[in-house]
Coordinates of C-alpha atoms and ligand atoms in Angstrom, one line a residue:
X1 CA 50.9 9.5 17.4
X2 CA 49.5 10.8 20.7
X3 CA 45.8 10.8 21.4
X4 CA 44.0 13.5 23.5
X5 CA 44.1 11.1 26.4
X6 CA 47.5 9.5 25.8
X7 CA 48.5 6.1 24.4
X8 CA 47.3 2.6 25.5
X9 CA 48.2 -0.8 24.3
X10 CA 45.7 -3.6 23.5
X11 CA 47.1 -7.1 22.9
X12 CA 45.5 -9.4 20.4
X13 CA 43.9 -6.8 18.1
X14 CA 42.6 -9.4 15.7
X15 CA 40.2 -10.9 18.4
X16 CA 36.5 -10.4 19.1
X17 CA 36.8 -8.5 22.3
X18 CA 40.0 -6.6 21.5
X19 CA 38.7 -5.2 18.2
X20 CA 35.6 -3.7 20.0
X21 CA 37.9 -2.3 22.7
X22 CA 40.2 -0.7 20.1
X23 CA 37.2 0.9 18.3
X24 CA 35.9 2.3 21.6
X25 CA 39.3 3.6 22.8
X26 CA 39.8 5.4 19.5
X27 CA 36.4 6.9 19.8
X28 CA 37.2 8.1 23.3
X29 CA 40.3 9.9 22.1
X30 CA 43.1 7.5 23.0
X31 CA 46.0 6.7 20.7
X32 CA 46.1 2.9 20.5
X33 CA 48.9 0.4 19.8
X34 CA 47.7 -3.0 19.2
X35 CA 49.6 -6.2 18.8
X36 CA 49.0 -9.0 16.3
X37 CA 50.9 -12.2 15.7
X38 CA 53.6 -12.1 13.1
X39 CA 52.4 -12.8 9.6
X40 CA 55.5 -13.5 7.5
X41 CA 53.6 -13.9 4.3
X42 CA 51.5 -10.8 4.9
X43 CA 48.3 -12.7 4.2
X44 CA 46.3 -11.4 7.1
X45 CA 43.6 -8.8 6.3
X46 CA 43.8 -6.1 8.9
X47 CA 41.7 -3.6 7.0
X48 CA 38.9 -3.9 9.5
X49 CA 41.3 -2.3 12.1
X50 CA 42.9 0.2 9.7
X51 CA 39.5 1.5 8.6
X52 CA 38.1 2.2 12.1
X53 CA 37.2 5.8 12.7
X54 CA 40.4 7.6 13.8
X55 CA 42.7 4.7 13.0
X56 CA 44.6 6.5 10.3
X57 CA 45.8 9.0 12.9
X58 CA 45.8 7.1 16.1
X59 CA 46.1 3.4 15.6
X60 CA 49.4 1.6 15.3
X61 CA 49.5 -2.2 14.6
X62 CA 52.6 -4.0 15.9
X63 CA 53.8 -7.6 15.9
X64 CA 54.1 -9.6 19.1
X65 CA 53.5 -13.2 20.2
X66 CA 52.9 -14.7 23.7
X67 CA 55.5 -17.3 22.9
X68 CA 58.1 -14.5 22.8
X69 CA 57.3 -12.5 26.0
X70 CA 59.9 -9.8 25.2
X71 CA 58.2 -9.1 21.9
X72 CA 55.7 -6.8 23.7
X73 CA 58.3 -4.3 24.9
X74 CA 58.1 -2.0 21.9
X75 CA 54.3 -1.8 21.9
X76 CA 54.2 -1.0 25.6
X77 CA 57.0 1.5 25.9
X78 CA 55.5 5.0 26.6
X79 CA 51.9 3.7 27.1
X80 CA 49.9 4.9 30.1
X81 CA 47.7 1.7 30.2
X82 CA 47.7 -1.8 28.8
X83 CA 44.8 -4.1 28.1
X84 CA 46.1 -7.7 27.9
X85 CA 43.3 -9.4 25.9
X86 CA 45.2 -11.9 23.8
X87 CA 45.0 -15.5 24.9
X88 CA 46.2 -18.8 23.4
X89 CA 43.1 -21.0 22.9
X90 CA 43.1 -24.8 22.7
X91 CA 39.6 -26.1 23.1
X92 CA 40.6 -29.5 22.1
X93 CA 43.1 -29.9 24.9
X94 CA 45.8 -30.9 22.5
X95 CA 48.7 -29.2 24.2
X96 CA 47.5 -28.2 27.6
X97 CA 50.8 -27.6 29.4
X98 CA 52.4 -25.7 26.5
X99 CA 49.3 -23.4 26.3
X100 CA 49.4 -22.7 30.0
X101 CA 53.2 -22.0 29.9
X102 CA 52.8 -19.7 26.9
X103 CA 49.9 -17.9 28.6
X104 CA 51.7 -17.3 31.9
X105 CA 55.1 -16.4 30.4
X106 CA 53.5 -14.1 27.9
X107 CA 51.5 -12.3 30.5
X108 CA 54.5 -12.0 32.8
X109 CA 56.6 -10.7 29.9
X110 CA 53.9 -8.0 29.3
X111 CA 53.9 -7.1 33.0
X112 CA 57.7 -6.8 33.0
X113 CA 57.5 -4.5 30.0
X114 CA 54.9 -2.4 31.9
X115 CA 57.3 -2.0 34.9
X116 CA 60.2 -1.3 32.6
X117 CA 58.3 1.5 30.8
X118 CA 57.8 3.5 34.0
X119 CA 54.8 5.1 32.2
X120 CA 52.1 2.4 32.5
X121 CA 49.7 3.3 35.4
X122 CA 47.4 0.3 35.1
X123 CA 47.2 -3.1 33.4
X124 CA 43.8 -4.7 32.8
X125 CA 44.0 -8.5 32.2
X126 CA 41.0 -10.1 30.5
X127 CA 40.5 -13.2 32.6
X128 CA 37.4 -15.5 32.4
X129 CA 34.6 -16.7 34.6
X130 CA 36.2 -20.1 34.2
X131 CA 38.8 -19.0 36.8
X132 CA 36.1 -18.9 39.6
X133 CA 33.4 -21.3 38.6
X134 CA 35.0 -24.8 38.9
X135 CA 35.8 -25.8 42.4
X136 CA 33.3 -28.4 43.3
X137 CA 31.7 -26.3 46.0
X138 CA 28.5 -25.7 44.2
X139 CA 28.3 -22.1 45.3
X140 CA 26.0 -19.8 43.3
X141 CA 27.5 -16.4 44.1
X142 CA 31.3 -15.9 44.0
X143 CA 33.6 -13.0 44.7
X144 CA 37.4 -12.3 44.7
X145 CA 38.0 -15.1 47.2
X146 CA 36.8 -17.8 44.9
X147 CA 39.2 -19.6 42.5
X148 CA 38.8 -22.5 40.2
X149 CA 40.6 -25.5 41.6
X150 CA 42.8 -26.8 38.8
X151 CA 43.1 -30.2 40.4
X152 CA 39.3 -30.5 40.6
X153 CA 39.2 -29.6 36.9
X154 CA 41.7 -32.2 36.0
X155 CA 40.1 -34.9 38.1
X156 CA 36.4 -34.3 37.7
X157 CA 35.6 -32.5 34.5
X158 CA 35.7 -33.7 31.0
X159 CA 39.0 -32.9 29.2
X160 CA 37.1 -30.6 26.9
X161 CA 38.2 -27.1 27.7
X162 CA 40.6 -28.2 30.5
X163 CA 43.4 -26.4 28.9
X164 CA 41.5 -23.1 28.7
X165 CA 40.2 -23.2 32.3
X166 CA 43.6 -24.1 33.7
X167 CA 45.6 -21.6 31.7
X168 CA 43.2 -18.8 32.5
X169 CA 43.2 -19.6 36.2
X170 CA 47.0 -19.9 36.6
X171 CA 47.6 -16.9 34.4
X172 CA 45.3 -14.6 36.4
X173 CA 46.8 -15.8 39.6
X174 CA 50.3 -15.2 38.3
X175 CA 49.4 -11.7 37.0
X176 CA 47.8 -10.6 40.3
X177 CA 50.8 -12.0 42.3
X178 CA 53.2 -10.1 40.0
X179 CA 51.3 -6.9 40.5
X180 CA 51.4 -7.3 44.3
X181 CA 55.1 -8.2 44.4
X182 CA 56.2 -5.3 42.2
X183 CA 53.7 -2.6 43.1
X184 CA 52.1 -2.6 39.7
X185 CA 48.3 -1.8 39.4
X186 CA 47.0 -5.0 37.8
X187 CA 43.2 -5.5 37.6
X188 CA 41.4 -8.5 36.1
X189 CA 38.0 -8.7 34.6
X190 CA 36.1 -12.0 34.4
X191 CA 33.6 -12.1 31.6
X192 CA 31.3 -15.1 31.2
X193 CA 30.1 -15.7 27.7
X194 CA 30.5 -12.7 25.4
X195 CA 28.1 -12.6 22.5
X196 CA 26.8 -10.1 20.0
X197 CA 27.8 -8.5 16.7
X198 CA 31.5 -8.6 15.8
X199 CA 33.8 -6.4 13.7
X200 CA 36.7 -8.9 13.3
X201 CA 36.7 -11.2 10.2
X202 CA 37.0 -14.4 12.3
X203 CA 33.7 -15.9 13.6
X204 CA 34.2 -15.5 17.4
X205 CA 34.3 -18.8 19.3
X206 CA 32.0 -17.5 22.0
X207 CA 29.4 -16.4 19.4
X208 CA 29.6 -19.8 17.7
X209 CA 29.3 -21.4 21.1
X210 CA 26.1 -19.5 21.9
X211 CA 24.6 -20.2 18.5
X212 CA 25.5 -23.9 18.8
X213 CA 23.0 -24.0 21.7
X214 CA 20.3 -23.3 19.2
X215 CA 21.7 -25.0 16.1
X216 CA 23.4 -27.9 17.8
X217 CA 26.3 -27.5 15.3
X218 CA 29.4 -27.7 17.4
X219 CA 31.0 -29.4 20.4
X220 CA 31.3 -25.9 21.9
X221 CA 27.6 -26.4 22.8
X222 CA 28.9 -28.3 25.9
X223 CA 30.0 -25.3 28.0
X224 CA 26.7 -23.5 27.1
X225 CA 24.7 -26.5 28.2
X226 CA 26.7 -26.4 31.5
X227 CA 25.6 -22.8 32.0
X228 CA 22.0 -23.6 31.1
X229 CA 22.1 -26.5 33.6
X230 CA 23.4 -24.1 36.3
X231 CA 20.6 -21.6 35.5
X232 CA 18.0 -24.3 35.7
X233 CA 19.4 -25.4 39.1
X234 CA 19.3 -21.8 40.4
X235 CA 15.7 -21.4 39.1
X236 CA 14.6 -24.6 40.9
X237 CA 16.4 -23.5 44.1
X238 CA 14.3 -20.3 44.1
X239 CA 11.0 -22.1 43.8
Ligands
NAP1 N1 34.6 -14.3 24.3 C1 34.2 -14.7 25.5 O1 33.0 -15.2 25.7 C2 35.1 -14.6 26.6 C3 34.7 -15.1 27.9 C4 35.5 -15.0 28.9 C5 36.8 -14.5 28.8 N2 37.2 -14.1 27.6 C6 38.6 -13.6 27.5 O2 38.6 -12.4 26.7 C7 39.8 -12.4 25.9 C8 39.4 -12.2 24.5 O3 38.5 -13.2 24.0 P1 38.0 -13.3 22.6 O4 36.7 -14.0 22.6 O5 38.0 -11.9 22.0 O6 39.1 -14.2 21.9 P2 39.5 -14.3 20.3 O7 38.6 -13.6 19.4 O8 39.8 -15.8 20.1 O9 40.9 -13.6 20.3 C9 42.0 -14.1 20.9 C10 43.2 -13.3 20.5 O10 44.4 -13.8 21.0 C11 45.4 -13.9 20.0 N3 46.4 -15.0 20.3 C12 46.1 -16.3 20.3 N4 47.3 -17.0 20.6 C13 48.3 -16.0 20.7 C14 49.7 -16.0 20.9 N5 50.4 -17.1 21.0 N6 50.3 -14.8 20.9 C15 49.6 -13.7 20.7 N7 48.3 -13.6 20.5 C16 47.6 -14.7 20.5 C17 44.6 -14.2 18.8 O11 45.4 -14.0 17.6 P3 45.1 -14.7 16.2 O12 44.0 -13.9 15.6 O13 46.5 -14.6 15.5 O14 44.7 -16.1 16.5 C18 43.4 -13.3 18.9 O15 43.8 -12.0 18.6 C19 40.5 -13.7 26.1 O16 41.5 -13.4 27.1 C20 39.5 -14.6 26.7 O17 40.1 -15.6 27.5 C21 36.4 -14.2 26.5

């Protein structure tokens, strides 16, 4: 299984963003290995991945879990690039520290596997705008020097989404630090709210969140309202 352009690994293939990424990578001529969580009872329907154009020849689905950082070794061995997209999500803040620990140790396990492979040239970590937005400085334009202040988040913002903001911030920091320390090319992308059509069977949280703004159907309306409030503030500042 070798694509025209070589093999890349995408973590969390069942997710909204990862499934689009896999589709596009296959179309571009890459062979793709994607990881999904172990499914002992084999109940999970992965036909949406297996039926993608080119999947029969170039897609391999493998098991791995962020709670077992070494489980990514096999999927990464021999790859030229890795997209680390999977993330543990806990919007109800039920197990914040455990989620952060799982996210960081999982990401570091993936980066160690990349180093060990000696073939991975670049790792792309899907971070989040929540890693730069929340620092109490009220700045409208941010760059690489801006970080969410996790103490500010704990002390000043509602517990809702704490876990996600903190785990994404500390994981991105740890990943970049690992890259610098070990000479591994790690880049991070920081999407805000990703919306649009989806090819995965699960209704994506971010699409639900954006629709909640219109329908008022979910607590996830809160982050959307926060963004709307920011936009209104920016509009008023420009008047
Ligand atoms: N969508 C957005 O608006 C948005 C915005 C900013 C940043 N991002 C970032 O973009 C990435 C993808 O987001 P998404 O919206 O596509 O998320 P998603 O649809 O919720 O997908 C998350 C993926 O992570 C996997 N996962 C969860 N816990 C795991 C664990 N312990 N071990 C291994 N895999 C695990 C999930 O697997 P299961 O299917 O088994 O649960 C799923 O495949 C994430 O890193 C997210 O933080 C997204």
